[in-house]
XYZ file of C-alpha atoms in Angstrom:
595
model
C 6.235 -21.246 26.916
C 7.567 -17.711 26.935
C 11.395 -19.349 26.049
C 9.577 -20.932 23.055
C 7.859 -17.499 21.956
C 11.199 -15.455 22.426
C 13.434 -18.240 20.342
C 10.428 -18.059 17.757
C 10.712 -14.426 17.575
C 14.621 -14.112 17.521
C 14.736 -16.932 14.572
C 12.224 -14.583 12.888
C 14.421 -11.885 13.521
C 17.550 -13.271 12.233
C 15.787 -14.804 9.475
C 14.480 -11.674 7.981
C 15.889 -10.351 4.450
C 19.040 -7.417 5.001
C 18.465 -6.165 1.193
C 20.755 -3.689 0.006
C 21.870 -1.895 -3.264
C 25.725 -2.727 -4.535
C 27.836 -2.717 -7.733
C 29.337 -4.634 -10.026
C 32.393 -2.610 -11.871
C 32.588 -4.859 -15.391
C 35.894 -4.132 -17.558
C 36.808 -5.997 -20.857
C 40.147 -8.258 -20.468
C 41.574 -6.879 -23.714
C 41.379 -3.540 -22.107
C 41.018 -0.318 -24.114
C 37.173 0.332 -23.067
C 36.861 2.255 -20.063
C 35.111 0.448 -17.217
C 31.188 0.512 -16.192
C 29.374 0.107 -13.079
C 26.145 -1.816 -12.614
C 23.381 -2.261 -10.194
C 23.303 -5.306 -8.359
C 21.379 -6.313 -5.263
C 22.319 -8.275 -2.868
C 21.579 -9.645 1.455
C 24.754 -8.892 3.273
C 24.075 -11.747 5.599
C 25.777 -14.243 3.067
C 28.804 -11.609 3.118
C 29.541 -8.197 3.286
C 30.867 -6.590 0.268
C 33.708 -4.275 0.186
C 33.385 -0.383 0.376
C 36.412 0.737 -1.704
C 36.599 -0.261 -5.194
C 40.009 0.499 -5.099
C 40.648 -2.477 -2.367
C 39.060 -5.423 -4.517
C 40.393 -7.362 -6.980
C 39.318 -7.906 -10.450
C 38.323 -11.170 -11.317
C 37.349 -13.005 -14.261
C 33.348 -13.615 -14.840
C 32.418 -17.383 -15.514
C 29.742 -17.334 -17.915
C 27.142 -20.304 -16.912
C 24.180 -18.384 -17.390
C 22.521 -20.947 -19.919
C 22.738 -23.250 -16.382
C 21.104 -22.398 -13.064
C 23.344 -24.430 -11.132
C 21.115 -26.488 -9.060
C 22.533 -29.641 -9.349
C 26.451 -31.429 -9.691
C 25.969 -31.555 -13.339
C 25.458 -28.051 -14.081
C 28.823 -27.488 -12.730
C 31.521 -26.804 -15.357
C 34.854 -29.571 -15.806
C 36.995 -26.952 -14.334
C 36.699 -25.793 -11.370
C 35.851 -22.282 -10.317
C 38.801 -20.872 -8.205
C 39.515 -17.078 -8.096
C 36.524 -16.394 -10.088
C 33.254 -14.988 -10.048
C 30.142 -17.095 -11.322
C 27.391 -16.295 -13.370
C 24.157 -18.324 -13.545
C 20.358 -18.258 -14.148
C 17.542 -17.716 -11.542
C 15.206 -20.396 -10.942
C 14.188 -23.737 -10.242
C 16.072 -24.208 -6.782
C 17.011 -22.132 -3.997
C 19.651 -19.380 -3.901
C 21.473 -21.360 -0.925
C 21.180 -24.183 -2.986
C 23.234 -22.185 -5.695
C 25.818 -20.894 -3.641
C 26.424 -23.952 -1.692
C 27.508 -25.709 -5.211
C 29.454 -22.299 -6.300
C 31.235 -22.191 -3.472
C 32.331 -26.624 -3.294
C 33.991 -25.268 -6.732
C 36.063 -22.841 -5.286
C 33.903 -19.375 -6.683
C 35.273 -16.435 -5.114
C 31.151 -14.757 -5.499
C 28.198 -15.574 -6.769
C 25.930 -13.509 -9.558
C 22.413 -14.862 -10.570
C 20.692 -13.174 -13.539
C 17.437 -12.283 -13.460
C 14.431 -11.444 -15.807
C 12.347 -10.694 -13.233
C 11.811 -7.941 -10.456
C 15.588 -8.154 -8.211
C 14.532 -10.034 -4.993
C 17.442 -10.004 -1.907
C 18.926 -13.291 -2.074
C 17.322 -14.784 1.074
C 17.742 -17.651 3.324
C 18.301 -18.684 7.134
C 20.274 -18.133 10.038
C 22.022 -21.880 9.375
C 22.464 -21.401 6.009
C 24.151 -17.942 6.188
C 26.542 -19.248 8.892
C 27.770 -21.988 6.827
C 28.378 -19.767 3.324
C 31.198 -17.217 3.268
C 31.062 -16.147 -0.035
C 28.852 -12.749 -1.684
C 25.534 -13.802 -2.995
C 24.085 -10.903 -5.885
C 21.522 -10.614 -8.273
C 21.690 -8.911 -11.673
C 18.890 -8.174 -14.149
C 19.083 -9.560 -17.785
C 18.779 -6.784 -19.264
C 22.058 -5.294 -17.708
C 23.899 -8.336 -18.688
C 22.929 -7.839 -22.441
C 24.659 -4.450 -21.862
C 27.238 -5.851 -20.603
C 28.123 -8.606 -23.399
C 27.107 -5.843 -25.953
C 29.581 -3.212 -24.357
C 32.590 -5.406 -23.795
C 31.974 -8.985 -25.179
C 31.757 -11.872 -23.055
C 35.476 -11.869 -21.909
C 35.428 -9.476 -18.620
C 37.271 -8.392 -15.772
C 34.510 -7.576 -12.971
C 34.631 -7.004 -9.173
C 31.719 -6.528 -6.412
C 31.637 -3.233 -4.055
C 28.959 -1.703 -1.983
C 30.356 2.337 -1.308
C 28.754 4.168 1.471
C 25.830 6.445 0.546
C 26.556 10.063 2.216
C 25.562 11.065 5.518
C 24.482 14.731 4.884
C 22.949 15.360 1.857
C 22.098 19.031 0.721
C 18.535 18.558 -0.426
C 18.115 18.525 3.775
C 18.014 22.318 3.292
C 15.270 22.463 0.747
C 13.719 20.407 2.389
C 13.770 22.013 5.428
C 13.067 25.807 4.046
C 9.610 24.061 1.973
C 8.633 22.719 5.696
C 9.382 25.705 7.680
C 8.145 28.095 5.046
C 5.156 25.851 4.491
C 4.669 25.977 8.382
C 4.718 30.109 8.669
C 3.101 30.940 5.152
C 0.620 28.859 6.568
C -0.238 29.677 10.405
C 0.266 33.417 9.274
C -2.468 33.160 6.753
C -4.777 30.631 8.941
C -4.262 33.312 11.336
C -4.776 36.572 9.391
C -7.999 34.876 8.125
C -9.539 33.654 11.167
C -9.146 37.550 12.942
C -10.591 39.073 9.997
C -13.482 36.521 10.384
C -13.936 37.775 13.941
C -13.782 41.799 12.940
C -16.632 41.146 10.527
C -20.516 41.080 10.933
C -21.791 38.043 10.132
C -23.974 38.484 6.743
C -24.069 37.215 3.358
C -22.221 38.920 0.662
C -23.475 36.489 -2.263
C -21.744 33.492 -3.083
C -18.592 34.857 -4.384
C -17.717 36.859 -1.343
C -18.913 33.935 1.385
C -16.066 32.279 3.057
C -15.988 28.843 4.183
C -16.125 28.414 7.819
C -13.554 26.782 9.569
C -13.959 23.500 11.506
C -12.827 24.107 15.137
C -11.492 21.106 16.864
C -12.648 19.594 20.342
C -10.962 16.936 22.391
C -13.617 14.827 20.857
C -12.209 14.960 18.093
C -8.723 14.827 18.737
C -9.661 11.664 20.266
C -11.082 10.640 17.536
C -9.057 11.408 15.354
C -5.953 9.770 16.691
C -7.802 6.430 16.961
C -8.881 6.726 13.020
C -5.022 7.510 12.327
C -3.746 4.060 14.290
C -6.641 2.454 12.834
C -5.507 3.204 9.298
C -1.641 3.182 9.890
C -2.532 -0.122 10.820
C -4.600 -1.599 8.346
C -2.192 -0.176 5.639
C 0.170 -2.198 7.494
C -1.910 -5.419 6.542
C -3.685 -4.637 3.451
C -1.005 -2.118 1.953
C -1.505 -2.635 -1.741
C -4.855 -2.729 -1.540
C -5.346 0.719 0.656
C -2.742 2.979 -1.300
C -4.889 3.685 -4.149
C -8.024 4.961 -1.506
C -5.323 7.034 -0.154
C -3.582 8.358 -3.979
C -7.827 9.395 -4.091
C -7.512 10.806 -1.475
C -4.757 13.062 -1.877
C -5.800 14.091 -5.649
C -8.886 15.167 -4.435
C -7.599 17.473 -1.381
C -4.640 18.538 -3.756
C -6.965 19.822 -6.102
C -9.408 21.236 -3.707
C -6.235 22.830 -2.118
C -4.649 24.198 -5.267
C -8.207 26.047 -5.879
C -8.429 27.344 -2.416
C -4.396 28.915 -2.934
C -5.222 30.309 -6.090
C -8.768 31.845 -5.549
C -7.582 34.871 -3.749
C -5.469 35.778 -6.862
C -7.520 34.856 -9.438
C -10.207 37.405 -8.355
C -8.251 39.786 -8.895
C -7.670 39.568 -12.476
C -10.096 42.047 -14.615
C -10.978 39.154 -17.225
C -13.405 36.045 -17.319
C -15.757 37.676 -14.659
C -19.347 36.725 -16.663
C -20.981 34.389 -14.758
C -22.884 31.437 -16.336
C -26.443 31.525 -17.287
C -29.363 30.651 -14.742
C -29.963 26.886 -14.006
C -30.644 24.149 -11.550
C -27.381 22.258 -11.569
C -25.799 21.679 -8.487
C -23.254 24.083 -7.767
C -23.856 25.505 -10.739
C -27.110 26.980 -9.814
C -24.986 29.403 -8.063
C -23.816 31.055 -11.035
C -19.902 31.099 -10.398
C -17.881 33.426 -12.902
C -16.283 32.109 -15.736
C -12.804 32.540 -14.577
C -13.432 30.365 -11.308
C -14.674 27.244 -13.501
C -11.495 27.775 -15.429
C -9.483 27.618 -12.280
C -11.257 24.716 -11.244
C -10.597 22.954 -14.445
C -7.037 23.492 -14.267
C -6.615 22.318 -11.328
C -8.140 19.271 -11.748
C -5.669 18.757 -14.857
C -2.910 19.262 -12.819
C -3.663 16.154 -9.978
C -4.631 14.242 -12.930
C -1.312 14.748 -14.935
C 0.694 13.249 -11.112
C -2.017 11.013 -10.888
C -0.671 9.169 -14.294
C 2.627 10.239 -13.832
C 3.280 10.227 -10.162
C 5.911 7.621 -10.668
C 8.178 9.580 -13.152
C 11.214 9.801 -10.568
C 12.366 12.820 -13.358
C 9.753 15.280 -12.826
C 6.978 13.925 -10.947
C 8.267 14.644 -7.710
C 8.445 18.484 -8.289
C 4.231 18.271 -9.047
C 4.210 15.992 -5.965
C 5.882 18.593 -3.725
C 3.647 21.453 -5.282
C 0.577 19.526 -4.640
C 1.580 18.281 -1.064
C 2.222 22.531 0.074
C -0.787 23.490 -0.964
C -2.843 20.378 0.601
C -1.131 21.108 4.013
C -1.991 25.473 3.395
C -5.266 24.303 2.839
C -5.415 22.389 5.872
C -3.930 24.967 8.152
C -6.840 27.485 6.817
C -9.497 24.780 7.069
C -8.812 23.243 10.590
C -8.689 25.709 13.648
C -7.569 25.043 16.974
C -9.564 27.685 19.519
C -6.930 27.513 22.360
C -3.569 26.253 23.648
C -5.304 23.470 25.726
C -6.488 22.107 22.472
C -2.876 22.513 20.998
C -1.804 20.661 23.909
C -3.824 18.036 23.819
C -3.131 17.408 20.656
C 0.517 17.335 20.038
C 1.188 15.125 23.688
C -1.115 12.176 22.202
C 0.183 12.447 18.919
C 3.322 12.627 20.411
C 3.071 9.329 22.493
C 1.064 7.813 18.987
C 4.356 8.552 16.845
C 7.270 7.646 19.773
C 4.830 4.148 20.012
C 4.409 3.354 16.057
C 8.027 4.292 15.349
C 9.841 2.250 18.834
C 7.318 0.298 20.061
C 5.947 -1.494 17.055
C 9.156 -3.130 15.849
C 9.265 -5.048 19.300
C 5.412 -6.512 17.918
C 5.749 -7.635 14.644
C 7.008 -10.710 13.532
C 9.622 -8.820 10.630
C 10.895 -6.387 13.373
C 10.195 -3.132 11.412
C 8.623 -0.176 12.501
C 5.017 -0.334 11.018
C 5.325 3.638 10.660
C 8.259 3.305 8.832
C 7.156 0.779 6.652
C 4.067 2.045 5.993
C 6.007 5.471 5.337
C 8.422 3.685 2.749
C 6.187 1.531 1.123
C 6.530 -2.462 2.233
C 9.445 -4.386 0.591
C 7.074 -7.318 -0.389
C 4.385 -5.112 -1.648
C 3.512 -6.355 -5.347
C 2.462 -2.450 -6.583
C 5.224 -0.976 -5.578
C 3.272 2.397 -4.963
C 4.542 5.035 -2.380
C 2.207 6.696 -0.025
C 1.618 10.633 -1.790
C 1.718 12.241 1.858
C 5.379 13.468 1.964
C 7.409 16.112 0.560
C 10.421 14.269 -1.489
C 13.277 16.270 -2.868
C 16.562 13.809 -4.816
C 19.632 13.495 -2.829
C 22.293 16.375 -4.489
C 25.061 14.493 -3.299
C 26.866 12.327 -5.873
C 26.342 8.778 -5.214
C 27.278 5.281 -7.333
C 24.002 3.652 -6.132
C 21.877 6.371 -7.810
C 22.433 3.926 -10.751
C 20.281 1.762 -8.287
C 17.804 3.653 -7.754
C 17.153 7.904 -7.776
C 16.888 7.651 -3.524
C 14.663 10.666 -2.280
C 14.628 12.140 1.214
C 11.346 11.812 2.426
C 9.574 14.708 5.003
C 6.463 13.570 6.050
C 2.923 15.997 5.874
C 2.567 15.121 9.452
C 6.109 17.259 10.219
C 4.107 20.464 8.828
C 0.963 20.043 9.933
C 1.341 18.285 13.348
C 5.222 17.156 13.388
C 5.576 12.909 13.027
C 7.935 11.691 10.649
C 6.844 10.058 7.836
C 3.153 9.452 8.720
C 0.262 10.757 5.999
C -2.417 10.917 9.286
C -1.317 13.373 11.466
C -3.187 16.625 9.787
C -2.804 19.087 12.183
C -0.312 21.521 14.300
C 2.780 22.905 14.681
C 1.158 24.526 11.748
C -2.099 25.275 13.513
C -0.079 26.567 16.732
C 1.746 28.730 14.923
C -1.906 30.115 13.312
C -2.954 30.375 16.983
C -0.235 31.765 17.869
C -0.705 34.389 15.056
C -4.349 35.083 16.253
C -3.111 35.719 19.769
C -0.577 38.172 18.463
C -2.930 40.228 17.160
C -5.500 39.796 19.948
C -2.758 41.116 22.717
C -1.416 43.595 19.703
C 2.087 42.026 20.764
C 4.515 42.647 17.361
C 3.589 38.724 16.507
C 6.437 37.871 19.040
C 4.220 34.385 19.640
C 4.310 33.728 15.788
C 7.799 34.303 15.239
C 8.963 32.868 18.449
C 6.968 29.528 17.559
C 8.082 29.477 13.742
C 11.961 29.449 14.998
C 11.187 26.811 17.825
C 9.939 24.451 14.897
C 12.929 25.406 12.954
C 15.086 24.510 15.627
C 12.583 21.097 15.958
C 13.074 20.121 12.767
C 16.957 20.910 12.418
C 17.355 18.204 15.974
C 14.850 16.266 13.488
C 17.540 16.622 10.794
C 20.698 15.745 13.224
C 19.052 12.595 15.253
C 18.128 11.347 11.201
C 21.505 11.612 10.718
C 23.174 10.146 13.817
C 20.932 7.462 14.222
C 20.388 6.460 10.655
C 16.821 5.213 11.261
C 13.331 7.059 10.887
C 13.203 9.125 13.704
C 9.144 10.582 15.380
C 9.784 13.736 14.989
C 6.992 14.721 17.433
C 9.990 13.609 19.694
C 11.438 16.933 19.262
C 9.223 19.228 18.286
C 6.746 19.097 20.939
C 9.538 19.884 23.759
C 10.341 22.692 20.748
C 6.881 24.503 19.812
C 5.052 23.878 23.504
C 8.328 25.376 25.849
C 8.448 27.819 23.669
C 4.638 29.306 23.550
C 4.704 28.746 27.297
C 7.881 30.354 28.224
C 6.428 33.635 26.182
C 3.244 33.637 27.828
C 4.970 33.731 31.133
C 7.183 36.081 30.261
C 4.411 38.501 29.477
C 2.152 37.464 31.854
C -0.487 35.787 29.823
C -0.385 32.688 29.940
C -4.151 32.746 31.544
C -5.337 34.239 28.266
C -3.266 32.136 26.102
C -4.541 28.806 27.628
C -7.851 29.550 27.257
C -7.456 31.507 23.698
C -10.199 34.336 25.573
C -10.503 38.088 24.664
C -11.081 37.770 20.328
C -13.557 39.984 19.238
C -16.393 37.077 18.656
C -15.930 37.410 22.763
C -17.114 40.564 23.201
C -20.395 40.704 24.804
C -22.637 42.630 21.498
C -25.787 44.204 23.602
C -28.516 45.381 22.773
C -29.195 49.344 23.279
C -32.622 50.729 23.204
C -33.375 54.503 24.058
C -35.411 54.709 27.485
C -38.278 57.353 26.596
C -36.995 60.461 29.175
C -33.834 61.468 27.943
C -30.724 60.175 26.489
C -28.515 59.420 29.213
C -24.884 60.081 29.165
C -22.762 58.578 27.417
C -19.449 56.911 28.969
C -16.441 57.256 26.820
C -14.669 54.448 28.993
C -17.179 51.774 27.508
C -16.271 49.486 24.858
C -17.354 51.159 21.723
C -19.733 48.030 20.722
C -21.796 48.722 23.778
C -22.526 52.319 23.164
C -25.435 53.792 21.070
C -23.566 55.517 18.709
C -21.656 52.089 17.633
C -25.057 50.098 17.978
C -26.867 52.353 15.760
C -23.727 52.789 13.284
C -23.646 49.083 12.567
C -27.785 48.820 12.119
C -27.659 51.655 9.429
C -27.988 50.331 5.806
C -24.896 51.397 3.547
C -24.189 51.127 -0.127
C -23.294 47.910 -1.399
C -19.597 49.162 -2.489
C -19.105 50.670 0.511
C -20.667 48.725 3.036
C -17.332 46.906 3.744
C -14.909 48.976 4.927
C -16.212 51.508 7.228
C -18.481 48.476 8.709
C -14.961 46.401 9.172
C -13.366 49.513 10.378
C -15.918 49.848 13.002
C -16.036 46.470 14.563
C -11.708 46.405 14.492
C -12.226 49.501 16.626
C -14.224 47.585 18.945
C -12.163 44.966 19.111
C -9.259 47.308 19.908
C -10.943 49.395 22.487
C -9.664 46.706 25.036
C -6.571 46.767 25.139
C -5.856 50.669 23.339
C -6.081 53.571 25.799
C -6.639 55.846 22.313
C -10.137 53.473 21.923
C -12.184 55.761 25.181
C -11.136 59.086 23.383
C -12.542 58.357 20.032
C -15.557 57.174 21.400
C -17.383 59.998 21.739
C -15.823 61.565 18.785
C -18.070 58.910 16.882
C -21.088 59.262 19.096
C -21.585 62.706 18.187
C -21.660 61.936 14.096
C -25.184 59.970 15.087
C -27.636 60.922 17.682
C -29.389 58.657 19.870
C -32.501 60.390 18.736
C -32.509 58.771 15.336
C -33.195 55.320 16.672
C -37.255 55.085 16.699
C -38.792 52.637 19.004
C -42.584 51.550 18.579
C -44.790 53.735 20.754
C -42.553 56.855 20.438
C -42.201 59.723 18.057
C -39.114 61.137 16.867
């Protein structure tokens, strides 16, 4: 039984379509015109094709394209040696076809199309008993052809090598690496702020959102609801991609507003705010200049939405969108220690190594169901591409761009938690690196954890880059950037002797025990100027005194960064008391005493 099972699964194997771009070079017999290459597509498993132009011969086209060559009388009187024939598509089988091309002696085969370009398919028996190229050609390139250089032609089929290296590698890797440090540094810079603050309501303009701190539960979670949908895109793929298109217009857009708040604030026009009502949202009376923001932005994911396949310009807007979706997840999501960074990237890391090896040993086509997912099925009758990647147009110089305008693809998942190609994985390096950043400025350690982390994922992603390369096949980049970003955090922690601390994420300033003072009614004891600032009275009864509304702010942010930097400054226990003698004990009344 298990023979049967592994012959089934080898003749699926063997059986399965090898489609690839090639070209046929067309020039006229009389000569004069200069010659023109054209897109043809073909399954290399009838034959290869050659690489070099240069090494094939040009042969004369047979024009039998008003036949489609599925019976003995479709052939033509003479026979077909030394030259290359051209029929219709339909009504029989391409072995069929090429079985009957190649009795009459045709040196390749070309079937015209007026439909989509399908690889020429067929089985492991078949292939093994035809030796000669088998490639389709669309119609409407073959009306070029007869209207460029008549229907007496000189044509020859190549396949050239795409490049190995291609440039747009670099911008592609500067958008992910900036993407990742931009990011973490302003996830970071956000969060401590958060933490120096008192917690109180400034109005709606001035509230921040909170952000969502992750537990293993939901790591756990969270990984199951990613193989869950990497699957079932898998399955039902043309029916899923527009939920996830949705999905991504709708976090673009909510992105794109969160990236440009902080700078449109700032501008001195548009800050009326719109009349009382009971509208949701609205009720809150945002400014003018915020709906406008909101507006555009919306515009924007709707202008990719309708044009997101426009290979000319569409993937510049796609790019755009897909950097600020992954800032806005950075700033949104928080992980509160390195355990929970842990966690996270070693399950993600055995999800991706399993979806992108493991899987093509379980399906019946033998592709990766990451990869496929990634690149969109071959079968798939929309012919969508999953939004959740950064795409950038290979520089290079290649004949098969007439094919098709091929795009290197960097997944979200390689910002936000590193795994190539996958939309699920919305996390880290990008949130270690904004962990990272918060423990710099916890330890007040010259953001050597941020930087240090930020070139480890460089490094990550440029193995990434050379495996890609080497390999030519989709590569989990999890693979290398966990070893990366995790060796490196830990290896600086031990070298400063904190790794304790860094574990655990302890010591931020919403950690610092805030009690309570009240005034005993002998007198004022002493004060200590080795305590914490928070717990003495002068700091207690600073932060409970009401200030002006313009500058209530500062000098109440100023206060609470002090606090927060009495534990690790020795300059914190000298300006203590400094600040305990601007406000006396005395001034605090408690019920049942007089001042």
């Amino acid at each position: 039984m298990a023979a049967a099972r592994l012959a089934a699964a080898l003749l699926l194997l063997a059986a399965q379509v090898a489609c690839e771009f090639g070209l046929l070079h067309v020039v006229s017999q009389s000569g004069g015109i200069r010659g023109r290459d054209y897109c043809i597509l073909y399954n290399s498993q009838w034959a290869h094709l050659p690489r070099d132009l240069s090494k094939v011969s040009l042969l004369k086209l047979r024009d039998l394209s008003s036949t489609q060559l599925c019976s003995y009388l479709d052939l033509p009187v003479e026979d077909l040696t030394n030259q290359i024939a051209l029929v219709a598509r339909g009504n029989c089988t391409f072995y069929e076809k090429v079985r009957l091309a190649q009795g009459s002696g045709a040196h390749a085969l070309l079937i015209v199309s007026k439909e989509k370009l399908v690889p020429p398919g067929g089985n492991k028996t078949q292939y093994e008993e035809i030796s000669i190229p088998v490639a389709l050609l669309s119609h409407r390139d073959l009306q070029d052809i007869f209207r460029r250089f008549g229907r007496a032609v000189m044509v020859a089929l190549y396949a050239p090598s795409e490049p190995v290296m291609d440039y747009n590698m670099v911008i592609i890797f500067i958008m992910a690496v900036g993407t990742v440090a931009l990011g973490g540094y302003w996830a970071g810079s956000r969060d401590v702020k958060k933490y120096m603050k008192h917690k109180r309501d400034d109005g709606p303009e001035k509230q921040e959102d909170e952000a969502v701190d992750v537990t293993p539960v939901m790591i756990c979670v969270f990984v199951v609801m990613c193989c869950v949908m990497l699957v079932l895109l898998y399955y039902f793929y043309d029916h899923l991609v527009y939920v996830i298109i949705g999905i991504f217009c709708l976090a673009s857009s909510t992105g794109l507003y969160s990236c440009l708040a902080p700078c449109v604030r700032k501008l001195p026009f548009c800050t009326c705010r719109i009349p009382d009502n009971n509208l949701p949202y609205f009720h809150k009376r945002p400014q003018a200049r915020m709906l406008l923001l909101a507006l555009f932005c919306v515009a924007v994911t709707v202008v990719w939405g309708v044009f997101r396949n426009e290979d000319q310009w569409a993937w510049v807007l796609q790019d755009v969108l897909g950097i600020v979706f992954c800032l806005y997840m950075l700033k949104t999501i928080r992980l509160p220690t390195f355990k929970a960074c842990t966690l996270l990237l070693l399950v993600l890391f055995i999800y991706d190594v399993f979806f992108v090896f493991i899987t093509p040993f379980l399906t019946k086509s033998g592709n990766s169901i990451m990869v496929e997912v990634a690149t969109g099925p071959s079968n798939s009758s929309t012919h969508e591409k999953l939004p959740m990647v950064l795409k950038v147009p290979r520089l290079n110089t290649s004949p098969l761009s007439l094919c098709d305008r091929p795009f290197s693809l960097l997944g979200f998942g390689d910002i936000l938690v590193p795994a190539t190609h996958n939309f699920g994985d919305s996390v880290p390096p990008g949130l270690l690196v904004a962990y990272c950043h918060r423990f710099d400025i916890q330890v007040q350690s010259s953001r050597i954890y941020f930087v240090a982390c930020t070139i480890a994922y460089g490094l990550g992603l440029l193995v990434t880059f050379v495996a890609l390369v080497l390999m030519q096949r989709g590569q989990p980049a999890l693979l290398y950037l966990v070893p990366c970003t995790l060796m490196t955090s830990c290896t600086v922690a031990l070298w400063r002797r904190e790794l304790g601390a860094f574990w655990t994420g302890s010591g931020f300033a919403k950690d610092v025990p805030q009690t309570s003072w009240a005034p005993a009614e002998g007198p004022a004891p002493p004060m200590d100027s080795d305590a914490p600032l928070s717990q003495q009275p002068a700091g207690e009864d600073l932060a409970k005194r009401p200030l002006p509304t313009e500058e209530a702010g500062l000098p109440e942010e100023a206060g609470v960064a002090d606090s927060a930097g009495d534990r690790h400054s020795p300059m914190a226990s000298t300006s203590s008391p400094t600040d305990g003698d601007q406000v006396q004990p005395s001034s605090v009344l408690q019920p049942g005493t007089s001042a």
